[in-house]
Structures are given as structure tokens and as C-alpha cells.
XYZ file of C-alpha atoms in Angstrom:
555
model
C 0.001 0.001 0.000
C 1.175 3.507 -0.780
C 0.338 4.548 2.768
C 3.058 2.210 4.053
C 5.479 5.076 3.395
C 3.952 6.870 6.384
C 2.960 3.830 8.528
C 5.398 0.938 8.266
C 8.819 0.152 9.663
C 10.945 1.275 12.565
C 11.798 4.555 10.832
C 8.099 5.472 10.738
C 7.546 5.232 14.503
C 7.369 9.061 14.756
C 4.668 9.140 12.086
C 2.735 6.358 13.812
C 2.827 8.336 17.027
C 1.155 11.206 15.214
C -1.528 8.890 13.845
C -2.127 7.703 17.391
C -2.478 11.330 18.452
C -5.429 11.351 16.031
C -6.921 8.311 17.791
C -5.800 5.637 15.321
C -5.210 2.124 16.663
C -2.721 -0.420 15.295
C -5.465 -2.365 13.507
C -6.362 0.737 11.506
C -2.767 1.314 10.513
C -2.842 -2.067 8.772
C -5.703 -0.985 6.509
C -5.839 1.233 3.401
C -5.818 4.942 4.198
C -8.476 6.805 2.195
C -8.384 10.583 2.009
C -11.810 12.230 1.968
C -11.567 15.693 0.394
C -14.672 17.603 1.437
C -15.554 21.207 0.593
C -17.917 21.721 3.522
C -18.425 25.329 4.634
C -21.016 27.573 6.242
C -20.986 30.202 3.472
C -21.955 28.107 0.416
C -25.551 26.772 0.276
C -24.391 23.897 -1.904
C -21.790 22.899 0.684
C -23.361 23.537 4.069
C -24.562 19.927 4.335
C -21.438 18.189 3.030
C -20.523 17.017 6.528
C -23.476 14.604 6.284
C -22.198 13.331 2.934
C -18.659 13.002 4.310
C -19.890 10.943 7.272
C -21.753 8.608 4.910
C -18.620 8.239 2.747
C -16.562 7.469 5.837
C -19.107 4.835 6.902
C -18.830 3.250 3.464
C -15.032 3.244 3.570
C -15.060 1.532 6.969
C -17.687 -0.976 5.828
C -15.377 -2.000 2.976
C -12.290 -2.356 5.159
C -10.586 1.011 4.816
C -9.796 3.890 7.139
C -11.132 7.340 6.136
C -9.256 10.567 6.859
C -11.143 13.735 6.072
C -9.512 17.015 5.002
C -11.037 20.365 3.937
C -11.129 22.088 0.561
C -12.050 25.722 -0.084
C -14.968 26.835 -2.239
C -16.471 30.125 -3.414
C -20.228 30.598 -3.802
C -20.556 32.146 -7.253
C -24.010 33.502 -6.468
C -22.823 35.426 -3.408
C -19.682 36.552 -5.260
C -21.672 37.729 -8.305
C -21.782 41.353 -9.368
C -18.835 42.739 -7.416
C -15.064 42.319 -7.118
C -15.558 39.029 -5.313
C -16.352 37.373 -8.654
C -12.703 37.799 -9.654
C -11.953 35.193 -6.974
C -14.199 32.420 -8.282
C -12.482 30.854 -11.306
C -9.041 31.358 -9.816
C -9.880 28.999 -6.942
C -9.986 26.105 -9.428
C -6.179 26.118 -9.600
C -5.841 26.569 -5.841
C -8.097 23.559 -5.264
C -6.156 21.362 -7.699
C -2.869 22.420 -6.113
C -4.151 21.774 -2.583
C -5.354 18.277 -3.570
C -1.873 17.482 -4.862
C -0.294 18.818 -1.680
C -2.565 16.903 0.699
C -2.528 13.625 -1.242
C 1.219 13.477 -1.748
C 2.178 14.715 1.716
C 0.103 12.169 3.620
C 0.564 9.010 1.595
C -3.099 8.237 0.922
C -3.870 4.977 -0.861
C -7.049 6.304 -2.453
C -9.268 9.374 -2.416
C -12.955 10.258 -2.292
C -13.875 13.748 -3.464
C -16.957 15.574 -2.172
C -17.557 18.797 -4.134
C -20.762 20.446 -5.213
C -20.477 23.923 -6.652
C -18.996 25.587 -9.669
C -15.185 25.609 -9.536
C -14.851 23.014 -6.818
C -15.894 20.137 -9.104
C -13.383 20.831 -11.906
C -10.678 21.802 -9.400
C -11.037 18.441 -7.671
C -11.146 16.597 -11.013
C -7.935 18.340 -12.056
C -6.307 17.396 -8.771
C -7.515 13.807 -9.032
C -6.118 13.484 -12.555
C -2.837 15.003 -11.499
C -2.116 12.781 -8.458
C -3.656 9.751 -10.228
C -4.585 7.779 -7.126
C -7.677 5.533 -7.206
C -10.545 7.964 -6.709
C -14.331 8.335 -6.796
C -16.505 11.473 -6.670
C -19.811 12.068 -4.936
C -21.329 15.541 -4.972
C -23.648 17.147 -2.439
C -26.525 17.192 -4.940
C -28.872 19.842 -6.302
C -31.146 22.141 -4.361
C -34.891 21.613 -4.708
C -36.536 24.327 -6.780
C -38.466 27.015 -5.011
C -42.176 27.260 -5.767
C -44.555 30.183 -6.200
C -48.041 29.917 -7.654
C -47.244 26.376 -8.753
C -44.222 27.425 -10.844
C -40.590 26.506 -10.126
C -38.206 29.225 -8.995
C -34.435 29.226 -9.361
C -31.598 31.661 -8.729
C -32.141 32.969 -12.286
C -35.583 34.109 -11.144
C -33.980 36.389 -8.578
C -31.389 37.954 -10.876
C -33.994 38.584 -13.578
C -36.386 40.010 -10.989
C -33.874 42.804 -10.328
C -34.290 43.886 -13.953
C -38.072 43.579 -13.681
C -38.104 45.945 -10.693
C -35.942 48.402 -12.634
C -38.401 48.166 -15.549
C -41.361 48.825 -13.262
C -43.002 45.468 -14.045
C -42.455 44.080 -10.535
C -42.811 45.708 -7.157
C -40.223 45.568 -4.412
C -42.759 43.677 -2.307
C -42.998 40.966 -4.966
C -39.202 40.866 -5.129
C -39.084 40.307 -1.358
C -41.603 37.445 -1.679
C -39.457 35.780 -4.341
C -36.377 36.251 -2.181
C -37.978 34.151 0.549
C -39.003 31.338 -1.809
C -36.432 30.969 -4.595
C -33.757 28.972 -2.769
C -35.545 26.716 -0.264
C -32.591 24.836 1.211
C -29.181 23.253 0.812
C -27.755 22.054 -2.468
C -26.395 23.432 -5.713
C -28.788 25.875 -7.418
C -31.632 24.000 -9.062
C -31.238 24.708 -12.786
C -28.750 23.374 -15.324
C -26.245 25.893 -14.055
C -22.496 25.308 -13.794
C -22.492 23.266 -10.589
C -25.137 20.812 -11.770
C -23.612 20.773 -15.249
C -20.245 19.728 -13.857
C -21.725 17.142 -11.476
C -23.618 15.581 -14.406
C -20.493 15.735 -16.579
C -18.550 13.955 -13.808
C -20.969 11.026 -14.213
C -20.422 10.934 -17.964
C -16.654 11.121 -17.501
C -16.940 7.949 -15.428
C -15.607 9.377 -12.157
C -18.858 9.070 -10.174
C -21.720 6.650 -9.735
C -25.063 7.105 -11.478
C -27.183 9.738 -9.726
C -24.232 11.928 -8.776
C -25.506 14.885 -10.781
C -29.229 14.723 -10.107
C -30.227 13.138 -6.769
C -31.507 16.097 -4.698
C -29.344 17.141 -1.772
C -32.078 16.554 0.811
C -32.925 12.974 -0.167
C -31.772 9.914 1.773
C -30.891 8.455 -1.617
C -27.997 10.969 -1.705
C -26.678 9.619 1.636
C -26.944 6.054 0.345
C -25.036 7.084 -2.792
C -22.284 8.498 -0.575
C -22.042 5.231 1.387
C -21.804 3.227 -1.834
C -19.101 5.598 -3.050
C -17.077 5.024 0.119
C -17.331 1.268 -0.379
C -16.556 1.481 -4.085
C -13.261 3.315 -3.613
C -11.820 0.231 -1.873
C -12.890 -1.908 -4.817
C -11.147 0.275 -7.393
C -8.104 0.420 -5.111
C -7.929 -3.379 -5.199
C -8.341 -3.314 -8.988
C -5.799 -0.469 -9.262
C -8.085 1.633 -11.461
C -6.833 5.197 -11.574
C -8.255 8.495 -12.873
C -5.994 8.521 -15.912
C -7.369 5.070 -16.839
C -10.866 6.577 -16.855
C -10.221 10.126 -18.086
C -9.379 9.161 -21.660
C -10.288 10.859 -24.930
C -13.414 8.678 -25.272
C -14.523 9.749 -21.776
C -14.197 13.423 -22.661
C -16.098 12.940 -25.918
C -18.859 11.123 -23.998
C -18.962 14.014 -21.545
C -19.198 16.542 -24.381
C -22.053 14.570 -25.952
C -23.922 14.651 -22.636
C -23.138 18.366 -22.363
C -24.784 18.978 -25.749
C -27.812 16.832 -24.960
C -28.428 18.499 -21.590
C -27.654 22.058 -22.675
C -25.057 22.567 -19.965
C -23.425 25.783 -18.800
C -20.933 27.485 -21.106
C -18.427 27.093 -18.266
C -18.012 23.441 -19.222
C -16.078 24.751 -22.242
C -13.519 26.137 -19.779
C -13.412 23.182 -17.439
C -13.338 20.171 -19.762
C -10.131 21.227 -21.577
C -8.560 22.127 -18.226
C -9.363 18.679 -16.791
C -8.121 17.039 -19.999
C -4.892 19.007 -19.676
C -4.391 17.649 -16.153
C -5.146 14.122 -17.371
C -2.653 14.394 -20.240
C -5.348 14.192 -22.932
C -4.416 16.588 -25.774
C -7.564 18.483 -26.778
C -6.094 20.616 -29.558
C -8.398 23.389 -30.881
C -11.148 22.729 -28.351
C -13.658 25.150 -29.977
C -13.632 23.060 -33.168
C -14.196 19.884 -31.097
C -17.216 21.555 -29.466
C -18.714 22.261 -32.885
C -17.916 18.790 -34.199
C -19.743 17.125 -31.293
C -22.553 19.686 -31.323
C -23.198 19.117 -35.035
C -24.098 15.452 -34.514
C -25.586 15.503 -30.995
C -29.224 16.533 -30.529
C -30.349 18.699 -27.635
C -32.708 16.499 -25.592
C -33.319 18.639 -22.480
C -34.404 22.213 -21.891
C -33.697 22.693 -18.220
C -33.732 26.078 -16.479
C -32.635 28.621 -17.599
C -33.319 27.366 -21.156
C -36.722 25.979 -20.113
C -38.892 25.457 -17.049
C -37.756 21.950 -16.045
C -35.461 21.721 -13.035
C -32.897 19.160 -11.889
C -35.214 17.237 -9.588
C -37.426 16.577 -12.637
C -34.428 15.373 -14.630
C -33.666 12.956 -11.799
C -37.221 11.645 -11.720
C -37.036 11.122 -15.493
C -34.016 8.847 -15.160
C -31.170 11.306 -14.715
C -27.912 11.366 -16.606
C -28.074 7.645 -17.364
C -31.382 8.067 -19.179
C -29.932 10.873 -21.315
C -26.835 8.802 -22.112
C -29.060 5.826 -22.969
C -30.926 7.954 -25.515
C -27.607 9.023 -27.057
C -26.416 5.412 -27.134
C -29.353 4.486 -29.388
C -27.572 6.350 -32.203
C -24.012 5.480 -31.121
C -23.334 9.048 -29.989
C -21.463 7.819 -26.904
C -18.835 5.096 -26.623
C -20.133 2.240 -24.427
C -16.625 0.821 -23.955
C -15.522 3.824 -21.885
C -14.293 2.753 -18.444
C -16.092 4.065 -15.362
C -15.521 3.632 -11.648
C -18.064 0.784 -11.584
C -17.481 -0.907 -14.942
C -18.113 0.375 -18.449
C -20.641 2.877 -19.729
C -22.391 0.075 -21.612
C -22.835 -1.918 -18.412
C -24.204 1.111 -16.594
C -26.817 1.764 -19.256
C -28.373 -1.720 -19.260
C -32.117 -1.598 -18.527
C -32.155 2.203 -18.181
C -35.505 3.812 -19.014
C -36.542 7.332 -19.960
C -39.419 7.911 -17.540
C -40.519 11.339 -18.782
C -40.193 12.155 -22.471
C -41.260 15.740 -21.814
C -38.142 16.337 -19.698
C -35.798 14.064 -21.684
C -36.886 14.032 -25.297
C -36.465 10.739 -27.198
C -33.459 10.698 -29.522
C -35.753 10.914 -32.588
C -37.771 13.839 -31.196
C -35.171 16.295 -29.867
C -35.657 19.955 -29.036
C -33.069 20.581 -31.752
C -30.904 18.444 -34.003
C -27.722 20.091 -32.734
C -26.264 20.415 -29.264
C -26.665 22.983 -26.528
C -23.316 24.746 -26.991
C -21.646 26.298 -30.021
C -18.227 27.818 -30.608
C -18.207 30.872 -32.850
C -15.216 32.259 -34.743
C -14.604 35.293 -36.931
C -12.549 38.455 -36.953
C -13.903 39.377 -33.512
C -12.854 36.038 -32.010
C -10.137 34.372 -34.124
C -9.508 31.753 -31.414
C -13.199 31.246 -30.726
C -15.933 32.103 -28.251
C -18.825 30.163 -26.704
C -22.610 30.525 -26.647
C -25.315 28.356 -25.072
C -27.401 28.181 -28.236
C -30.134 26.096 -26.624
C -30.953 29.115 -24.412
C -31.049 31.633 -27.294
C -34.393 32.831 -28.621
C -34.823 31.885 -32.312
C -35.034 35.561 -33.267
C -31.523 36.111 -31.894
C -29.747 33.298 -33.731
C -28.838 36.011 -36.215
C -28.350 39.540 -34.969
C -26.639 42.624 -36.297
C -26.378 45.824 -34.348
C -24.227 48.638 -32.987
C -21.664 47.939 -30.304
C -22.201 49.510 -26.888
C -18.697 49.220 -25.463
C -17.830 48.920 -21.761
C -14.489 48.237 -20.116
C -16.010 46.608 -17.028
C -19.076 44.680 -15.937
C -20.038 47.358 -13.425
C -20.316 50.173 -15.986
C -22.321 47.951 -18.338
C -24.729 46.919 -15.573
C -25.286 50.555 -14.559
C -26.250 51.537 -18.104
C -28.497 48.480 -18.526
C -30.390 49.180 -15.307
C -30.391 52.895 -16.174
C -32.315 52.222 -19.372
C -29.507 53.290 -21.715
C -29.432 50.039 -23.700
C -31.971 49.771 -26.509
C -33.394 46.956 -28.605
C -30.961 45.993 -31.350
C -27.810 46.921 -29.413
C -24.847 44.608 -28.889
C -23.454 45.105 -25.390
C -19.683 44.509 -25.375
C -18.000 43.966 -21.991
C -14.232 43.679 -22.282
C -11.109 43.579 -20.103
C -12.889 40.941 -18.004
C -11.021 37.906 -19.386
C -8.689 35.557 -17.478
C -5.850 38.102 -17.518
C -7.716 41.348 -17.971
C -10.320 40.810 -15.245
C -8.327 39.253 -13.845
C -10.232 36.104 -13.009
C -12.807 36.097 -15.832
C -15.896 37.298 -13.968
C -19.311 35.828 -14.703
C -21.817 38.239 -16.258
C -25.103 36.964 -14.832
C -26.032 40.409 -13.511
C -26.073 42.127 -16.936
C -27.724 39.230 -18.804
C -30.379 38.733 -16.138
C -31.058 42.477 -16.041
C -31.567 42.495 -19.815
C -34.025 39.599 -19.484
C -35.853 41.308 -16.631
C -36.148 44.487 -18.708
C -37.715 42.541 -21.569
C -34.620 42.828 -23.781
C -33.429 39.218 -23.557
C -34.576 38.492 -27.099
C -33.619 41.892 -28.517
C -30.087 42.591 -27.266
C -26.920 40.502 -27.601
C -24.035 40.536 -25.144
C -20.432 39.721 -26.020
C -17.576 39.481 -23.532
C -14.085 38.135 -23.006
C -15.392 37.228 -19.553
C -17.775 34.354 -19.006
C -21.346 33.620 -18.012
C -23.059 31.851 -15.170
C -24.854 28.665 -16.074
C -27.953 30.604 -15.037
C -27.550 32.916 -18.036
C -29.893 32.737 -21.005
C -30.181 34.705 -24.231
C -27.682 35.672 -26.939
C -24.825 35.788 -24.454
C -21.475 35.108 -26.109
C -18.483 34.644 -23.804
C -14.867 33.509 -23.674
C -13.935 35.769 -26.632
C -10.339 34.877 -27.479
C -7.859 36.469 -27.681
C -9.106 38.659 -24.846
C -8.830 42.450 -24.826
C -5.964 42.509 -22.334
C -3.887 40.415 -24.762
C -4.561 42.724 -27.709
C -7.601 40.862 -29.032
C -9.935 42.539 -31.511
C -12.573 42.952 -28.801
C -10.202 45.522 -27.270
C -10.165 47.510 -30.533
C -13.926 48.045 -30.784
C -15.464 51.501 -30.631
C -18.950 52.671 -29.788
C -21.246 52.149 -32.750
C -19.179 49.567 -34.640
C -21.556 47.128 -36.313
C -21.302 43.568 -35.031
C -22.804 40.637 -36.938
C -23.642 37.422 -35.061
C -24.721 34.268 -36.894
C -25.036 31.416 -34.413
C -26.310 28.984 -37.038
C -23.191 29.569 -39.164
C -20.958 29.758 -36.053
C -19.736 33.267 -36.913
C -19.137 36.516 -35.039
C -17.606 39.497 -36.832
C -17.198 43.235 -36.558
C -17.876 44.949 -39.886
C -14.507 46.610 -40.221
C -11.840 46.136 -42.879
C -8.589 44.367 -42.142
C -6.803 47.658 -42.773
C -8.925 49.492 -40.209
C -8.367 46.765 -37.618
C -4.614 46.902 -38.288
C -4.648 50.693 -37.840
C -6.471 50.402 -34.521
C -4.149 47.624 -33.396
C -1.127 49.852 -34.039
C -2.694 52.564 -31.838
C -3.741 50.179 -29.038
C -1.834 50.317 -25.769
C -1.828 47.838 -22.906
C -4.073 49.169 -20.128
C -2.794 49.189 -16.562
C -3.565 46.139 -14.460
C -6.774 46.270 -12.432
C -4.766 44.716 -9.596
C -1.913 46.886 -8.456
C -0.510 44.880 -5.553
C 1.993 42.270 -6.821
C 1.787 40.376 -3.502
C -1.757 39.144 -4.212
C -2.740 35.794 -5.697
C -4.934 37.692 -8.165
C -1.882 39.486 -9.536
C 0.102 36.250 -9.822
C -2.870 34.518 -11.471
C -3.063 37.193 -14.168
C 0.612 36.657 -15.008
C 0.303 32.850 -15.287
C -3.109 32.122 -16.797
C -3.622 31.070 -20.420
C -6.407 31.960 -22.842
C -10.018 30.900 -22.295
C -9.772 28.958 -25.566
C -7.337 26.553 -23.875
C -9.288 26.292 -20.620
C -7.666 29.199 -18.747
C -5.049 26.875 -17.267
C -1.705 28.002 -15.904
C 0.968 28.283 -18.573
């Protein structure tokens, strides 16, 4: 056992004394040592209950003959961080989490690991760390929040952000807003739509790193606790079989995950996280935007979950969950059944799986659309690509041409949107919010939700070198690469430039000549950093991070 390096032999007597300070007995030191990485905290609604999940995992580990050792992992709540400088600190935690997993796993000689994430950057950060240390590992998330309810209709966090715009437009009173505030988020769990957290927990299933149900069993159900116990038992089985993350996280696994992504209509953030995880696993995803389009072109969109539709995650679970979606895709060989998973192969997992609600999960021959939920656009405005959640775009906005309304920060854009200065037909451009320019690549849920609340969601496009929350809907185009801070064309735009967006043809262009763009490029100067203190992690992050088109990993 790997843990023998910290437990066995005369030379390790000092280490054994420290284990005994923790309450270990000799019999436990003869068993496999399983690290349990848990992101429990009292500031993230998706994580506040993870202690219950961790206890169930530990029970499962002990039932199967191992010894669990829990350690903490940080996590930022994107919803609480949204709309202010705190959002700069969301994406950048992904690298901190991966680094901390490496540090804890290698320093303490664990034989295997169980990962308990739930929310946005914690899931990919843990997957990156798991791939990097390559110890036998299984994931179990904390599960989704139940949807709120008002007048028989489901409420999600999107409801709240869009309600802010409705109040500004005068179509909702502050009293109604307060009523929604009490009802929208009824308890623990990751926010209840197909937002980034739930997208990544579902993708983790398709990658093969978690048991069926990981992405959809509601946080408050006993079924989630039972899943955690089974996960704790399973990790000892894959330890005995010596199955490691890099055995599972192969090219076929990532293509299966992308197919699921397209069928579900996942968050655009998956286009940042999947290449980053692949990078950690040593899988070369060259030109990821073109891979997105290749998979999207052949994979139908089978689900319209909030914010693209009114269905919520608990309804996806009742319909059969991720396995039912994958089973539909398998009918047309759109996933590879030979892909290895923590409990066998994908083909074995999908035996006897039924689609229990064809309104929530459309049959493969009756999709919402013939192409997938995400698209990568290219053109002179984004030579290295950008991403849009096309399944959440109104048909009228699949093609749009209009004047650029240019802002150098999210805050100034939001103020003008709420102030009524954005008109139908405009293209809102928010730049210098990319991985380096932000720094930290802030999510733009505030501006997009405000546009929707003002009734402009199907009349105004938004383009940014930042990114969007999974709760975003509408013609919201993010991850523009190269970003403005690196001299990208988005940084050369001026107020009133005409921008043409054609999502069907995967194109985004500014109607300027090559000569004019070259002239503006020659006049462009690097703006000062938004972070002046070189001692901060934010400053160091900006100096190390790569383009969004390559997953915003450290160079």
C-alpha cells in the first residue's frame, strides 16, 4: 500500500505516534488509508450539508475495510460573489483547489481518495487534482437544491437575478421581489437549474468518475446519503483493482462528456473546465472550440432545463437522470459504451435504463433541436473562438446585427443596462474581463439577467471576453479569445461599430476592414492592471493564466 510510506517500519515510529495522536489504533494502521476531500463550509448553500455526505462516505469506507481521513477544501459561492469584485476570486480557486489536492494527497501518503464537491469551480478543481495525483478515486457531490415554488411554478436563482431587472423596468414591485427572495432557494444544495455546478456534477458522471445519480439526486434525499455510502465502499474496490483516474479520463470519456453536455444544454463554463481537466489528465484536446462544434453538429439537444426551459434538476432525476440521457444518445451510437467508469463500463451502466418522462428528456428521434446545446463561434472578432449556449437563445436572436455599446467593465455595463440606456438591437460589449484582464474572468449573470428582466433578452446581444453563469440565457457570447488585455480585436472596438452574429453559421464578426483593424491595433496600448498589488494571488494569477480557448489553465 502507498500509505506504508507513512505507517510501516521502525523509521516510521514518529509518524505512527502522530496517527495515534489522532486516535488511530494499530489495527487501523494495517488498513488502506483513504483521504476524503470535502468542501464543507457555512458560506456556500451547496456545501453547508457536506458534513453529512462526508460521514456517509466514511461509513462506506469503513464498511469496505478502509480507514477514512477527512480534510477540507475551499470553495467560493458564485451567487454570493456575483456582481462585485468578489467574482474575480471564483475561477481562480480552481487552480488553488487542484494544487491543494496534490499537496494533501502526496504529503500524507493516501492509498485512495474520495472527493466531495458540489459547486462551480470546486468540481473541476477536484477533477484536475484527481487526474494530477492519479490515485484511485471516486466522486460524490452534495446534490442539487430543490426548486423554489410560487403559484405552482418553479423558482431558481435565475428568477432572482432577472427580478432585479423587472423591478428596474417597473413590471415588478419591491414587495414581490421580497416574496421571491424568501421562496427561490428553499434549502441546501447546488442551485436548481442546469447551471455550472449541476452541469459539472452531471459531466462527472459521464466522464466515469462518479456513480449514477451523482448529478441529479436532490441534496435533501436519503438516496444521496446512500449514494455516498456506496461511493465510500466502491473506492476500496477500485483500489484493489488499481483503477486510476488517468485510466478513466481518456479521450473517449471526454467525448462522452461533451455529448452529454450537448444533450443536456449545460453551462458554457463546461467549455472552460473540460479542456482544463483534459490538460491535467494528459489528454491533448487541440483546438477545443472546433471539437465543441464537431460534437454539437451530430448530438441533438434532448433537455431544456432552467434557464433554457422550465424543467429543473429534480425533474431530470425523476425522469431517469444522466443515465437516461446517455441511454438515448447510445441508441444512435453518440457515446462510446466501452468507456471505463468507476463501476465498470458505460455500456454496463446503461443496461435496462428507461426514460421515464419524455417531456423532460426528449427521445433521440424527437429532440428539441438536431444540434447540441453549446456552439463555438469564430470570426474576426474572435479568431480563437468564443462560446454561446445556443439552446438558451431565442430563435429571433440566432442572427443579430447591431451597434456595439462598449464597456471596459461589468459594473459600468450593468449601470447603463439598469439605467435604461441600452436599446433593442444593441450589442453590449464587456471587455477587459477575461482571465488576464479581469483578472479572473468574472461571470456576467447580472447584466444578462437584467436584460431579461427588462424585456430585452430576445432583442439585445451581449459579447464578452469574460464568461457567463450557467444561469444565463439569451444571446450571451463569452470567452472571446484572444481577450482584450492580450490585444484581441474585442479591445479595438469603438462605440457604434456594427457587429454581426450568426449562431447557425458559427460566426461573429465586426464589420470593419482588415486595414482598419490593423490601424487600430497599431494605436492600441496595454491598459494598466486592475490589480496593483503584486503580492496578491490575483496578480500572480493574471501573469500565469492562459487563454479561455485553452481552458484558462496556468501556462
